[in-house]
Amino acid sequence: MTPNEVMGYAPAAAGAALALIALWAVLWVVRYIRADADTRVSIRQAVRVRRGWKRLAQMAGLSVTDKMPTALASLANTDGKSPKPRVLTPVLKVKPDRYGIVARANCLPKVSLAEFQNAAPYLADAWGCERVSVTPDGPGKVIIRGVRTDPLRHKTQHVPTGEAPVDVPTWHVGVDEYAQPVTVDLSNVPGITVAGLPGYGKTSVINRLVCDWAPSPAIQFVTVDGKVSTAREGDYAHLSKRMFAFAGDDLAEANAIFKRLVNLRSARSTSIESVLGVTNFWDVGPTEEYPLVVAIIDEAHTYFADHKGPDKKTKELAALAAENARLVGDLVKKGRSVGIVVILATQKATGDALPTAIRDVCPVGLSFAQKTAEAAVAALGDDIRNWPDANPTDLQNPAYVGVAAMKHNERPGFLRVRTPYVSAADARRIAEETAHLTRDPADLLMCQLPGGDVRRALLIKPDPADDIPEAA
């Protein structure tokens, strides 16, 4: 092709390039107009970050000098002098969202994850962010998250879809202080503790879990709630149709449920290999015929309180409380491998409210606002003293209702999480749509066991006098 022919195509190529630029500009403007006010600010912020990155990277120590000339520079050198060293900066790709920006960058020699993390405070100041975090994004790559506004102060609402979860053991808790999703894999988790002052979000975070998991027939729920007397009252009234059993603050009724669950645990332990072909439930995971059992014990201190007094009634309550602690301890210590997870919610997770033999076996812990350092340590362990920024005693501000400090079983240290609110109307809708999926796991197991005396020996139900009414 001759130079004249090439020049002939130049106007068309230039026109195509201009058309692409114009299309990109139109798409950018449309995206900007359709965005909410916070996202628009983030879009402008992202533009400033991209434009000033090379200069800022060098000032923040995120660049490296390459003294080795490239092959092209060597060929172009005609005066015999060595080419000037090149200053290399990581390539940065930036995306805005409602809270700030998410940037991805490549590492360079002597500019790795540690250097990015050390520079995070300087990046936060230069970008106008409240905080910046840097985490790995695979070999030789990092994610830089900058938040302009505090996600923990933004109240959020979760609307359940009513669709069965794809990954049953995954619990979507909320978002952290960088607006990143916080999930917990509950596979092989025996128990969860949820502590905090009244009205700060304990029940709401459990409601979200039930609403998200209720559409799956591979999960069955049972609840005892110390705040109410019947299933028609309180925070779980709208969800009770999706629970195969429910008890209120009556210690005898709760005791009957705990006995049922321990009998189920014992029967599953005895028969799991013959039914599932494995000795650990999580090797195959939950199914409709052999579901994961989620036992919710709200206001757990109600059932373990140490009753003292010489009268007959007080002695009976003390005996029930002691037995309740033993039964729940059995579930937490032995239920993991047979597909039983226990969620214990209480205001203060101190030893007098939640027996340490139970509390200390639970690897996942959340604590909403606490008044005292003692309560924070009881809920999250002594190590919370080393993480003052995450201490739940700092969450008493009304703006932090729904925010919890969390000990994650897959992350070091502690993080703060904004948990969303689930409305009563949505909870009622989910319960009504999924009520037909409610099954007693004991009945399901009976159908899979051999007949006759073997079945009766494996699964002994409580005495009729101790039985409780099914959930309304």
CSV table of C-alpha atoms in Angstrom, one decimal:
chain,number,residue,atom,x,y,z
A,1,MET,CA,0.0,0.0,0.0
A,2,THR,CA,1.4,3.4,-1.1
A,3,PRO,CA,1.6,6.4,1.2
A,4,ASN,CA,-1.0,8.1,-0.9
A,5,GLU,CA,-3.4,5.2,-0.4
A,6,VAL,CA,-2.7,5.3,3.4
A,7,MET,CA,-3.4,9.0,3.4
A,8,GLY,CA,-6.7,8.3,1.6
A,9,TYR,CA,-7.9,6.2,4.5
A,10,ALA,CA,-6.8,8.7,7.1
A,11,PRO,CA,-10.0,10.8,7.1
A,12,ALA,CA,-12.2,7.7,7.5
A,13,ALA,CA,-10.0,6.4,10.4
A,14,ALA,CA,-10.1,9.7,12.1
A,15,GLY,CA,-13.8,9.9,11.7
A,16,ALA,CA,-14.2,6.4,13.2
A,17,ALA,CA,-12.0,7.4,16.1
A,18,LEU,CA,-14.0,10.5,16.7
A,19,ALA,CA,-17.2,8.5,16.6
A,20,LEU,CA,-15.9,6.1,19.2
A,21,ILE,CA,-14.9,9.0,21.4
A,22,ALA,CA,-18.3,10.6,21.0
A,23,LEU,CA,-20.0,7.3,21.8
A,24,TRP,CA,-17.9,6.9,24.9
A,25,ALA,CA,-18.7,10.5,26.0
A,26,VAL,CA,-22.4,9.9,25.5
A,27,LEU,CA,-22.3,6.7,27.6
A,28,TRP,CA,-20.3,8.5,30.3
A,29,VAL,CA,-22.8,11.4,30.4
A,30,VAL,CA,-25.8,9.0,30.5
A,31,ARG,CA,-24.2,7.0,33.3
A,32,TYR,CA,-23.5,10.2,35.2
A,33,ILE,CA,-27.0,11.6,34.8
A,34,ARG,CA,-28.7,8.3,35.9
A,35,ALA,CA,-26.5,7.9,39.0
A,36,ASP,CA,-27.6,9.0,42.4
A,37,ALA,CA,-26.0,12.1,44.1
A,38,ASP,CA,-23.4,10.1,46.0
A,39,THR,CA,-22.3,8.1,43.0
A,40,ARG,CA,-21.9,11.3,41.0
A,41,VAL,CA,-19.5,12.6,43.5
A,42,SER,CA,-17.6,9.3,43.3
A,43,ILE,CA,-17.5,9.5,39.5
A,44,ARG,CA,-15.9,12.9,39.7
A,45,GLN,CA,-13.6,11.6,42.4
A,46,ALA,CA,-12.5,8.7,40.2
A,47,VAL,CA,-11.6,11.2,37.4
A,48,ARG,CA,-9.4,13.1,39.7
A,49,VAL,CA,-7.7,10.0,41.0
A,50,ARG,CA,-6.9,8.8,37.4
A,51,ARG,CA,-5.7,12.2,36.3
A,52,GLY,CA,-3.3,12.7,39.3
A,53,TRP,CA,-2.2,9.1,39.8
A,54,LYS,CA,1.3,9.2,38.2
A,55,ARG,CA,2.3,12.3,40.1
A,56,LEU,CA,0.9,11.0,43.4
A,57,ALA,CA,2.4,7.6,43.0
A,58,GLN,CA,5.9,9.0,42.8
A,59,MET,CA,5.3,11.3,45.8
A,60,ALA,CA,3.9,8.4,47.9
A,61,GLY,CA,6.8,6.1,47.1
A,62,LEU,CA,4.9,3.9,44.8
A,63,SER,CA,7.2,4.1,41.8
A,64,VAL,CA,10.5,2.5,40.8
A,65,THR,CA,13.4,3.8,38.6
A,66,ASP,CA,14.3,1.5,35.7
A,67,LYS,CA,17.9,2.2,34.7
A,68,MET,CA,18.0,-0.4,32.0
A,69,PRO,CA,17.1,1.1,28.6
A,70,THR,CA,14.6,-0.6,26.4
A,71,ALA,CA,15.7,-2.1,23.1
A,72,LEU,CA,13.9,0.7,21.2
A,73,ALA,CA,15.6,3.4,23.3
A,74,SER,CA,19.0,1.9,22.6
A,75,LEU,CA,18.3,1.8,18.8
A,76,ALA,CA,17.1,5.4,18.9
A,77,ASN,CA,20.2,6.6,20.7
A,78,THR,CA,22.5,8.2,18.1
A,79,ASP,CA,24.6,10.6,20.3
A,80,GLY,CA,26.3,7.8,22.3
A,81,LYS,CA,24.9,8.9,25.6
A,82,SER,CA,23.0,6.5,27.8
A,83,PRO,CA,19.2,6.9,27.7
A,84,LYS,CA,17.6,8.6,30.7
A,85,PRO,CA,16.3,6.1,33.4
A,86,ARG,CA,12.5,5.5,33.2
A,87,VAL,CA,10.3,6.1,36.2
A,88,LEU,CA,7.7,3.3,36.4
A,89,THR,CA,4.4,3.6,38.2
A,90,PRO,CA,1.8,0.9,38.7
A,91,VAL,CA,-1.1,0.9,36.3
A,92,LEU,CA,-4.3,1.9,38.1
A,93,LYS,CA,-7.8,1.1,37.0
A,94,VAL,CA,-10.5,3.0,39.0
A,95,LYS,CA,-14.3,2.3,39.4
A,96,PRO,CA,-16.6,4.5,41.4
A,97,ASP,CA,-19.5,3.5,43.5
A,98,ARG,CA,-21.9,5.1,46.0
A,99,TYR,CA,-19.3,5.2,48.8
A,100,GLY,CA,-16.1,6.1,47.0
A,101,ILE,CA,-13.8,4.2,44.6
A,102,VAL,CA,-12.4,0.8,44.0
A,103,ALA,CA,-9.0,0.7,42.3
A,104,ARG,CA,-7.0,-2.2,41.0
A,105,ALA,CA,-3.2,-1.9,40.5
A,106,ASN,CA,-0.3,-4.1,39.5
A,107,CYS,CA,2.8,-4.4,41.7
A,108,LEU,CA,6.3,-3.6,40.6
A,109,PRO,CA,9.7,-4.6,42.0
A,110,LYS,CA,10.0,-2.9,45.4
A,111,VAL,CA,6.4,-1.7,45.1
A,112,SER,CA,4.4,-4.6,46.5
A,113,LEU,CA,1.4,-5.1,48.8
A,114,ALA,CA,3.4,-3.8,51.9
A,115,GLU,CA,4.3,-0.5,50.1
A,116,PHE,CA,0.7,0.1,49.1
A,117,GLN,CA,-0.5,-0.6,52.6
A,118,ASN,CA,2.1,1.8,54.1
A,119,ALA,CA,1.0,4.5,51.6
A,120,ALA,CA,-2.7,4.1,52.4
A,121,PRO,CA,-2.9,7.1,54.8
A,122,TYR,CA,-1.3,9.4,52.1
A,123,LEU,CA,-3.7,8.1,49.4
A,124,ALA,CA,-6.7,8.7,51.7
A,125,ASP,CA,-5.6,12.3,52.3
A,126,ALA,CA,-4.9,13.0,48.6
A,127,TRP,CA,-8.1,11.4,47.4
A,128,GLY,CA,-10.4,12.9,50.0
A,129,CYS,CA,-11.3,9.6,51.5
A,130,GLU,CA,-12.2,8.9,55.1
A,131,ARG,CA,-10.2,5.7,55.0
A,132,VAL,CA,-8.3,3.5,52.4
A,133,SER,CA,-7.6,-0.2,52.6
A,134,VAL,CA,-5.3,-2.3,50.5
A,135,THR,CA,-5.8,-6.1,50.1
A,136,PRO,CA,-4.3,-8.7,47.7
A,137,ASP,CA,-6.0,-9.3,44.4
A,138,GLY,CA,-4.0,-12.4,43.3
A,139,PRO,CA,-0.3,-12.7,42.5
A,140,GLY,CA,1.2,-9.3,41.7
A,141,LYS,CA,-2.0,-7.3,42.1
A,142,VAL,CA,-3.8,-5.3,44.8
A,143,ILE,CA,-7.2,-3.8,45.4
A,144,ILE,CA,-7.3,-0.3,46.8
A,145,ARG,CA,-10.7,0.6,48.4
A,146,GLY,CA,-11.3,4.2,49.3
A,147,VAL,CA,-14.5,5.3,51.1
A,148,ARG,CA,-15.4,8.9,51.0
A,149,THR,CA,-18.3,8.5,53.4
A,150,ASP,CA,-18.6,6.0,56.3
A,151,PRO,CA,-20.7,3.0,55.1
A,152,LEU,CA,-21.3,2.0,58.8
A,153,ARG,CA,-23.4,5.2,59.2
A,154,HIS,CA,-25.7,4.5,56.3
A,155,LYS,CA,-28.7,2.4,57.3
A,156,THR,CA,-29.5,-0.2,54.8
A,157,GLN,CA,-32.6,-2.4,54.1
A,158,HIS,CA,-32.5,-5.9,52.7
A,159,VAL,CA,-35.4,-7.2,50.6
A,160,PRO,CA,-35.3,-11.0,50.4
A,161,THR,CA,-35.8,-12.3,46.9
A,162,GLY,CA,-37.6,-15.5,47.9
A,163,GLU,CA,-35.2,-17.5,45.8
A,164,ALA,CA,-33.4,-20.5,47.2
A,165,PRO,CA,-29.7,-19.7,48.0
A,166,VAL,CA,-27.1,-21.1,45.6
A,167,ASP,CA,-24.6,-21.8,48.3
A,168,VAL,CA,-26.5,-22.9,51.4
A,169,PRO,CA,-23.8,-22.6,54.1
A,170,THR,CA,-22.9,-19.0,53.1
A,171,TRP,CA,-24.3,-16.4,55.5
A,172,HIS,CA,-24.5,-12.9,54.1
A,173,VAL,CA,-24.0,-10.7,57.2
A,174,GLY,CA,-23.8,-7.2,55.7
A,175,VAL,CA,-21.0,-4.8,54.6
A,176,ASP,CA,-17.8,-3.8,56.3
A,177,GLU,CA,-16.4,-0.3,56.9
A,178,TYR,CA,-15.2,-0.3,53.3
A,179,ALA,CA,-18.7,-1.2,52.0
A,180,GLN,CA,-17.4,-4.7,51.0
A,181,PRO,CA,-19.7,-7.7,51.5
A,182,VAL,CA,-19.1,-9.7,54.6
A,183,THR,CA,-20.0,-13.4,54.3
A,184,VAL,CA,-19.4,-16.3,56.6
A,185,ASP,CA,-19.1,-19.9,55.5
A,186,LEU,CA,-21.0,-21.9,58.2
A,187,SER,CA,-19.8,-25.3,57.0
A,188,ASN,CA,-18.4,-27.1,60.0
A,189,VAL,CA,-19.4,-24.3,62.3
A,190,PRO,CA,-21.0,-25.6,65.5
A,191,GLY,CA,-22.3,-22.3,66.9
A,192,ILE,CA,-22.6,-18.6,66.6
A,193,THR,CA,-23.0,-16.0,69.4
A,194,VAL,CA,-24.7,-12.7,68.9
A,195,ALA,CA,-24.5,-10.2,71.8
A,196,GLY,CA,-25.4,-6.6,72.3
A,197,LEU,CA,-27.7,-4.1,74.0
A,198,PRO,CA,-31.4,-4.3,73.4
A,199,GLY,CA,-32.6,-2.7,70.2
A,200,TYR,CA,-29.3,-2.6,68.4
A,201,GLY,CA,-29.8,-5.3,65.8
A,202,LYS,CA,-29.4,-8.8,67.3
A,203,THR,CA,-32.7,-10.2,66.1
A,204,SER,CA,-32.6,-8.3,62.8
A,205,VAL,CA,-29.3,-10.0,61.8
A,206,ILE,CA,-30.9,-13.4,62.6
A,207,ASN,CA,-34.1,-12.5,60.7
A,208,ARG,CA,-32.0,-11.8,57.6
A,209,LEU,CA,-30.4,-15.2,57.8
A,210,VAL,CA,-33.8,-17.0,58.1
A,211,CYS,CA,-35.4,-15.0,55.3
A,212,ASP,CA,-32.4,-15.7,53.0
A,213,TRP,CA,-32.3,-19.4,53.8
A,214,ALA,CA,-36.1,-20.1,54.2
A,215,PRO,CA,-36.6,-20.8,50.4
A,216,SER,CA,-34.3,-23.8,50.6
A,217,PRO,CA,-35.9,-27.1,51.6
A,218,ALA,CA,-32.4,-28.2,52.7
A,219,ILE,CA,-32.7,-26.1,55.8
A,220,GLN,CA,-35.0,-26.4,58.8
A,221,PHE,CA,-35.4,-23.9,61.6
A,222,VAL,CA,-36.3,-24.2,65.3
A,223,THR,CA,-36.5,-21.3,67.7
A,224,VAL,CA,-36.8,-20.6,71.4
A,225,ASP,CA,-37.3,-16.9,72.2
A,226,GLY,CA,-37.0,-15.7,75.8
A,227,LYS,CA,-38.7,-12.4,75.0
A,228,VAL,CA,-42.2,-13.9,74.3
A,229,SER,CA,-44.5,-16.6,75.5
A,230,THR,CA,-45.9,-17.9,72.2
A,231,ALA,CA,-45.0,-18.1,68.6
A,232,ARG,CA,-47.6,-15.4,67.8
A,233,GLU,CA,-45.6,-12.8,69.6
A,234,GLY,CA,-42.4,-10.9,69.2
A,235,ASP,CA,-39.8,-10.6,66.5
A,236,TYR,CA,-40.2,-14.1,65.1
A,237,ALA,CA,-44.0,-14.1,64.8
A,238,HIS,CA,-43.9,-13.5,61.1
A,239,LEU,CA,-41.4,-16.3,60.5
A,240,SER,CA,-42.8,-19.0,62.8
A,241,LYS,CA,-44.6,-20.7,60.0
A,242,ARG,CA,-41.2,-21.6,58.6
A,243,MET,CA,-40.1,-23.2,61.9
A,244,PHE,CA,-40.8,-26.8,62.7
A,245,ALA,CA,-41.0,-26.0,66.5
A,246,PHE,CA,-41.1,-22.9,68.7
A,247,ALA,CA,-41.0,-22.1,72.4
A,248,GLY,CA,-41.2,-18.9,74.4
A,249,ASP,CA,-39.9,-18.1,77.8
A,250,ASP,CA,-41.3,-21.2,79.5
A,251,LEU,CA,-38.2,-23.2,80.7
A,252,ALA,CA,-40.1,-26.5,80.5
A,253,GLU,CA,-41.2,-25.9,76.9
A,254,ALA,CA,-37.7,-24.9,75.9
A,255,ASN,CA,-36.3,-27.9,77.7
A,256,ALA,CA,-38.6,-30.2,75.7
A,257,ILE,CA,-37.3,-28.7,72.5
A,258,PHE,CA,-33.6,-29.1,73.6
A,259,LYS,CA,-34.4,-32.7,74.4
A,260,ARG,CA,-35.8,-33.2,70.9
A,261,LEU,CA,-32.8,-31.7,69.3
A,262,VAL,CA,-30.4,-33.8,71.4
A,263,ASN,CA,-32.3,-36.9,70.5
A,264,LEU,CA,-32.1,-35.9,66.8
A,265,ARG,CA,-28.3,-35.2,67.3
A,266,SER,CA,-27.9,-38.6,68.9
A,267,ALA,CA,-29.9,-40.4,66.2
A,268,ARG,CA,-28.0,-38.7,63.4
A,269,SER,CA,-24.7,-39.5,65.0
A,270,THR,CA,-25.6,-43.2,65.2
A,271,SER,CA,-27.0,-43.5,61.7
A,272,ILE,CA,-25.2,-40.9,59.6
A,273,GLU,CA,-22.8,-43.3,58.0
A,274,SER,CA,-25.5,-45.8,57.0
A,275,VAL,CA,-27.7,-43.0,55.7
A,276,LEU,CA,-25.2,-40.6,54.0
A,277,GLY,CA,-22.2,-42.9,53.6
A,278,VAL,CA,-20.0,-40.4,55.4
A,279,THR,CA,-19.2,-39.6,59.0
A,280,ASN,CA,-19.3,-35.8,58.6
A,281,PHE,CA,-22.5,-34.2,57.3
A,282,TRP,CA,-20.5,-31.4,55.5
A,283,ASP,CA,-18.7,-33.9,53.3
A,284,VAL,CA,-22.0,-34.1,51.3
A,285,GLY,CA,-23.8,-31.0,52.5
A,286,PRO,CA,-27.5,-30.4,53.3
A,287,THR,CA,-30.3,-32.0,51.2
A,288,GLU,CA,-34.1,-31.9,51.4
A,289,GLU,CA,-34.1,-35.4,52.9
A,290,TYR,CA,-31.2,-34.6,55.4
A,291,PRO,CA,-31.4,-30.9,56.0
A,292,LEU,CA,-29.2,-28.5,58.0
A,293,VAL,CA,-30.9,-27.7,61.3
A,294,VAL,CA,-30.6,-24.1,62.5
A,295,ALA,CA,-31.4,-23.8,66.2
A,296,ILE,CA,-32.0,-20.2,67.2
A,297,ILE,CA,-31.9,-19.4,70.9
A,298,ASP,CA,-32.8,-15.8,71.5
A,299,GLU,CA,-32.4,-14.1,74.9
A,300,ALA,CA,-30.4,-17.2,75.7
A,301,HIS,CA,-29.7,-16.1,79.3
A,302,THR,CA,-33.4,-16.8,80.0
A,303,TYR,CA,-32.8,-20.5,79.8
A,304,PHE,CA,-29.5,-20.8,81.7
A,305,ALA,CA,-30.1,-18.3,84.6
A,306,ASP,CA,-29.0,-19.6,88.0
A,307,HIS,CA,-32.2,-19.6,90.1
A,308,LYS,CA,-31.6,-19.5,93.8
A,309,GLY,CA,-34.2,-20.0,96.6
A,310,PRO,CA,-35.4,-22.7,99.0
A,311,ASP,CA,-38.9,-23.1,97.6
A,312,LYS,CA,-40.0,-25.9,95.4
A,313,LYS,CA,-40.7,-23.8,92.3
A,314,THR,CA,-37.3,-22.1,92.3
A,315,LYS,CA,-35.5,-25.5,92.7
A,316,GLU,CA,-37.5,-26.8,89.7
A,317,LEU,CA,-36.4,-23.8,87.6
A,318,ALA,CA,-32.8,-24.2,88.7
A,319,ALA,CA,-32.9,-27.9,87.7
A,320,LEU,CA,-34.4,-27.0,84.3
A,321,ALA,CA,-31.8,-24.3,83.7
A,322,ALA,CA,-28.9,-26.6,84.6
A,323,GLU,CA,-30.3,-29.3,82.3
A,324,ASN,CA,-30.9,-26.7,79.5
A,325,ALA,CA,-27.2,-25.7,79.7
A,326,ARG,CA,-26.2,-29.4,79.5
A,327,LEU,CA,-28.4,-30.1,76.5
A,328,VAL,CA,-27.4,-27.0,74.6
A,329,GLY,CA,-23.8,-27.8,75.4
A,330,ASP,CA,-24.3,-31.2,73.9
A,331,LEU,CA,-25.7,-29.6,70.7
A,332,VAL,CA,-22.9,-27.1,70.3
A,333,LYS,CA,-20.1,-29.6,71.0
A,334,LYS,CA,-21.5,-32.6,69.1
A,335,GLY,CA,-23.9,-31.2,66.5
A,336,ARG,CA,-21.5,-29.8,63.9
A,337,SER,CA,-20.7,-33.1,62.2
A,338,VAL,CA,-24.3,-34.1,61.9
A,339,GLY,CA,-25.6,-30.8,60.5
A,340,ILE,CA,-26.8,-28.8,63.5
A,341,VAL,CA,-25.7,-25.2,64.0
A,342,VAL,CA,-26.8,-23.3,67.1
A,343,ILE,CA,-27.2,-19.5,67.1
A,344,LEU,CA,-27.2,-18.0,70.6
A,345,ALA,CA,-28.3,-14.4,71.1
A,346,THR,CA,-28.1,-12.6,74.4
A,347,GLN,CA,-27.5,-9.1,75.7
A,348,LYS,CA,-24.3,-9.9,77.7
A,349,ALA,CA,-22.3,-13.0,76.8
A,350,THR,CA,-20.8,-13.1,80.3
A,351,GLY,CA,-20.4,-16.5,82.0
A,352,ASP,CA,-23.5,-15.9,84.2
A,353,ALA,CA,-25.7,-15.4,81.2
A,354,LEU,CA,-24.1,-17.8,78.7
A,355,PRO,CA,-22.1,-20.7,80.1
A,356,THR,CA,-18.5,-20.5,79.0
A,357,ALA,CA,-18.5,-24.2,78.1
A,358,ILE,CA,-21.0,-23.2,75.4
A,359,ARG,CA,-19.8,-19.7,74.5
A,360,ASP,CA,-16.2,-20.6,74.0
A,361,VAL,CA,-16.9,-23.4,71.5
A,362,CYS,CA,-18.6,-21.0,69.1
A,363,PRO,CA,-16.0,-19.9,66.5
A,364,VAL,CA,-18.1,-17.1,65.1
A,365,GLY,CA,-19.1,-14.2,67.3
A,366,LEU,CA,-20.9,-10.8,66.8
A,367,SER,CA,-21.4,-8.1,69.2
A,368,PHE,CA,-23.6,-5.0,68.7
A,369,ALA,CA,-23.2,-2.1,71.1
A,370,GLN,CA,-21.9,-2.9,74.6
A,371,LYS,CA,-21.7,-0.6,77.7
A,372,THR,CA,-18.7,-2.1,79.3
A,373,ALA,CA,-15.3,-3.5,78.3
A,374,GLU,CA,-16.2,-6.7,80.3
A,375,ALA,CA,-19.2,-7.3,78.1
A,376,ALA,CA,-17.1,-6.7,75.0
A,377,VAL,CA,-14.5,-9.2,76.1
A,378,ALA,CA,-17.1,-11.8,77.0
A,379,ALA,CA,-18.7,-11.5,73.6
A,380,LEU,CA,-15.6,-11.4,71.4
A,381,GLY,CA,-12.7,-12.7,73.5
A,382,ASP,CA,-9.8,-11.0,75.3
A,383,ASP,CA,-8.1,-10.1,71.9
A,384,ILE,CA,-10.7,-7.4,71.3
A,385,ARG,CA,-8.6,-5.3,73.7
A,386,ASN,CA,-5.9,-5.2,71.0
A,387,TRP,CA,-8.4,-3.8,68.4
A,388,PRO,CA,-9.7,-0.6,69.9
A,389,ASP,CA,-11.1,0.7,66.6
A,390,ALA,CA,-13.5,-2.3,66.5
A,391,ASN,CA,-14.5,-2.4,70.1
A,392,PRO,CA,-18.3,-2.6,70.5
A,393,THR,CA,-18.3,-0.1,73.4
A,394,ASP,CA,-17.9,2.6,70.7
A,395,LEU,CA,-21.1,1.6,68.9
A,396,GLN,CA,-23.6,3.1,71.4
A,397,ASN,CA,-24.2,6.1,69.1
A,398,PRO,CA,-27.7,5.8,67.6
A,399,ALA,CA,-26.1,6.2,64.2
A,400,TYR,CA,-24.6,2.7,64.8
A,401,VAL,CA,-27.8,0.8,65.5
A,402,GLY,CA,-27.4,-2.3,63.3
A,403,VAL,CA,-23.6,-2.2,63.4
A,404,ALA,CA,-21.7,-5.1,65.0
A,405,ALA,CA,-18.1,-5.9,65.8
A,406,MET,CA,-17.3,-9.3,64.5
A,407,LYS,CA,-14.8,-12.1,65.0
A,408,HIS,CA,-14.7,-13.7,61.6
A,409,ASN,CA,-13.6,-17.3,61.3
A,410,GLU,CA,-11.6,-16.6,58.1
A,411,ARG,CA,-10.1,-13.2,58.8
A,412,PRO,CA,-7.5,-12.1,61.3
A,413,GLY,CA,-8.6,-9.7,64.0
A,414,PHE,CA,-12.0,-8.0,64.1
A,415,LEU,CA,-14.1,-6.1,61.7
A,416,ARG,CA,-17.2,-3.8,62.0
A,417,VAL,CA,-20.2,-4.8,59.9
A,418,ARG,CA,-23.4,-2.8,59.0
A,419,THR,CA,-26.2,-5.4,59.0
A,420,PRO,CA,-29.4,-4.5,57.0
A,421,TYR,CA,-32.9,-4.2,58.3
A,422,VAL,CA,-35.6,-6.7,57.1
A,423,SER,CA,-39.1,-5.4,57.3
A,424,ALA,CA,-41.9,-7.4,59.0
A,425,ALA,CA,-43.8,-7.4,55.8
A,426,ASP,CA,-41.0,-9.0,53.9
A,427,ALA,CA,-40.5,-11.6,56.7
A,428,ARG,CA,-44.2,-12.4,56.6
A,429,ARG,CA,-44.1,-12.7,52.8
A,430,ILE,CA,-41.1,-15.1,52.9
A,431,ALA,CA,-42.7,-17.2,55.7
A,432,GLU,CA,-46.0,-17.6,53.8
A,433,GLU,CA,-44.3,-18.5,50.5
A,434,THR,CA,-42.0,-21.1,52.1
A,435,ALA,CA,-44.2,-22.5,54.9
A,436,HIS,CA,-44.9,-25.6,52.8
A,437,LEU,CA,-41.2,-26.5,53.0
A,438,THR,CA,-41.3,-26.9,56.8
A,439,ARG,CA,-40.5,-30.4,57.9
A,440,ASP,CA,-39.4,-32.0,61.2
A,441,PRO,CA,-35.9,-33.3,60.6
A,442,ALA,CA,-36.7,-36.2,63.0
A,443,ASP,CA,-39.5,-37.3,60.8
A,444,LEU,CA,-37.3,-37.1,57.7
A,445,LEU,CA,-34.7,-39.2,59.4
A,446,MET,CA,-37.2,-41.8,60.4
A,447,CYS,CA,-38.2,-42.3,56.8
A,448,GLN,CA,-34.6,-43.2,56.0
A,449,LEU,CA,-33.9,-45.6,58.9
A,450,PRO,CA,-34.6,-49.3,59.0
A,451,GLY,CA,-38.0,-50.3,60.3
A,452,GLY,CA,-39.2,-51.7,63.6
A,453,ASP,CA,-37.2,-51.5,66.8
A,454,VAL,CA,-34.1,-50.1,65.2
A,455,ARG,CA,-36.0,-46.9,64.3
A,456,ARG,CA,-37.5,-46.6,67.7
A,457,ALA,CA,-34.1,-47.1,69.4
A,458,LEU,CA,-32.4,-44.5,67.2
A,459,LEU,CA,-34.9,-41.7,67.6
A,460,ILE,CA,-36.8,-41.5,70.9
A,461,LYS,CA,-39.2,-38.6,71.1
A,462,PRO,CA,-39.9,-36.7,74.4
A,463,ASP,CA,-42.7,-37.9,76.6
A,464,PRO,CA,-46.1,-36.6,75.4
A,465,ALA,CA,-46.4,-34.6,78.6
A,466,ASP,CA,-43.3,-32.7,77.7
A,467,ASP,CA,-44.2,-32.2,74.1
A,468,ILE,CA,-44.7,-28.7,72.8
A,469,PRO,CA,-47.2,-27.3,70.3
A,470,GLU,CA,-45.9,-26.9,66.8
A,471,ALA,CA,-45.4,-23.4,65.5
A,472,ALA,CA,-48.5,-21.5,64.5
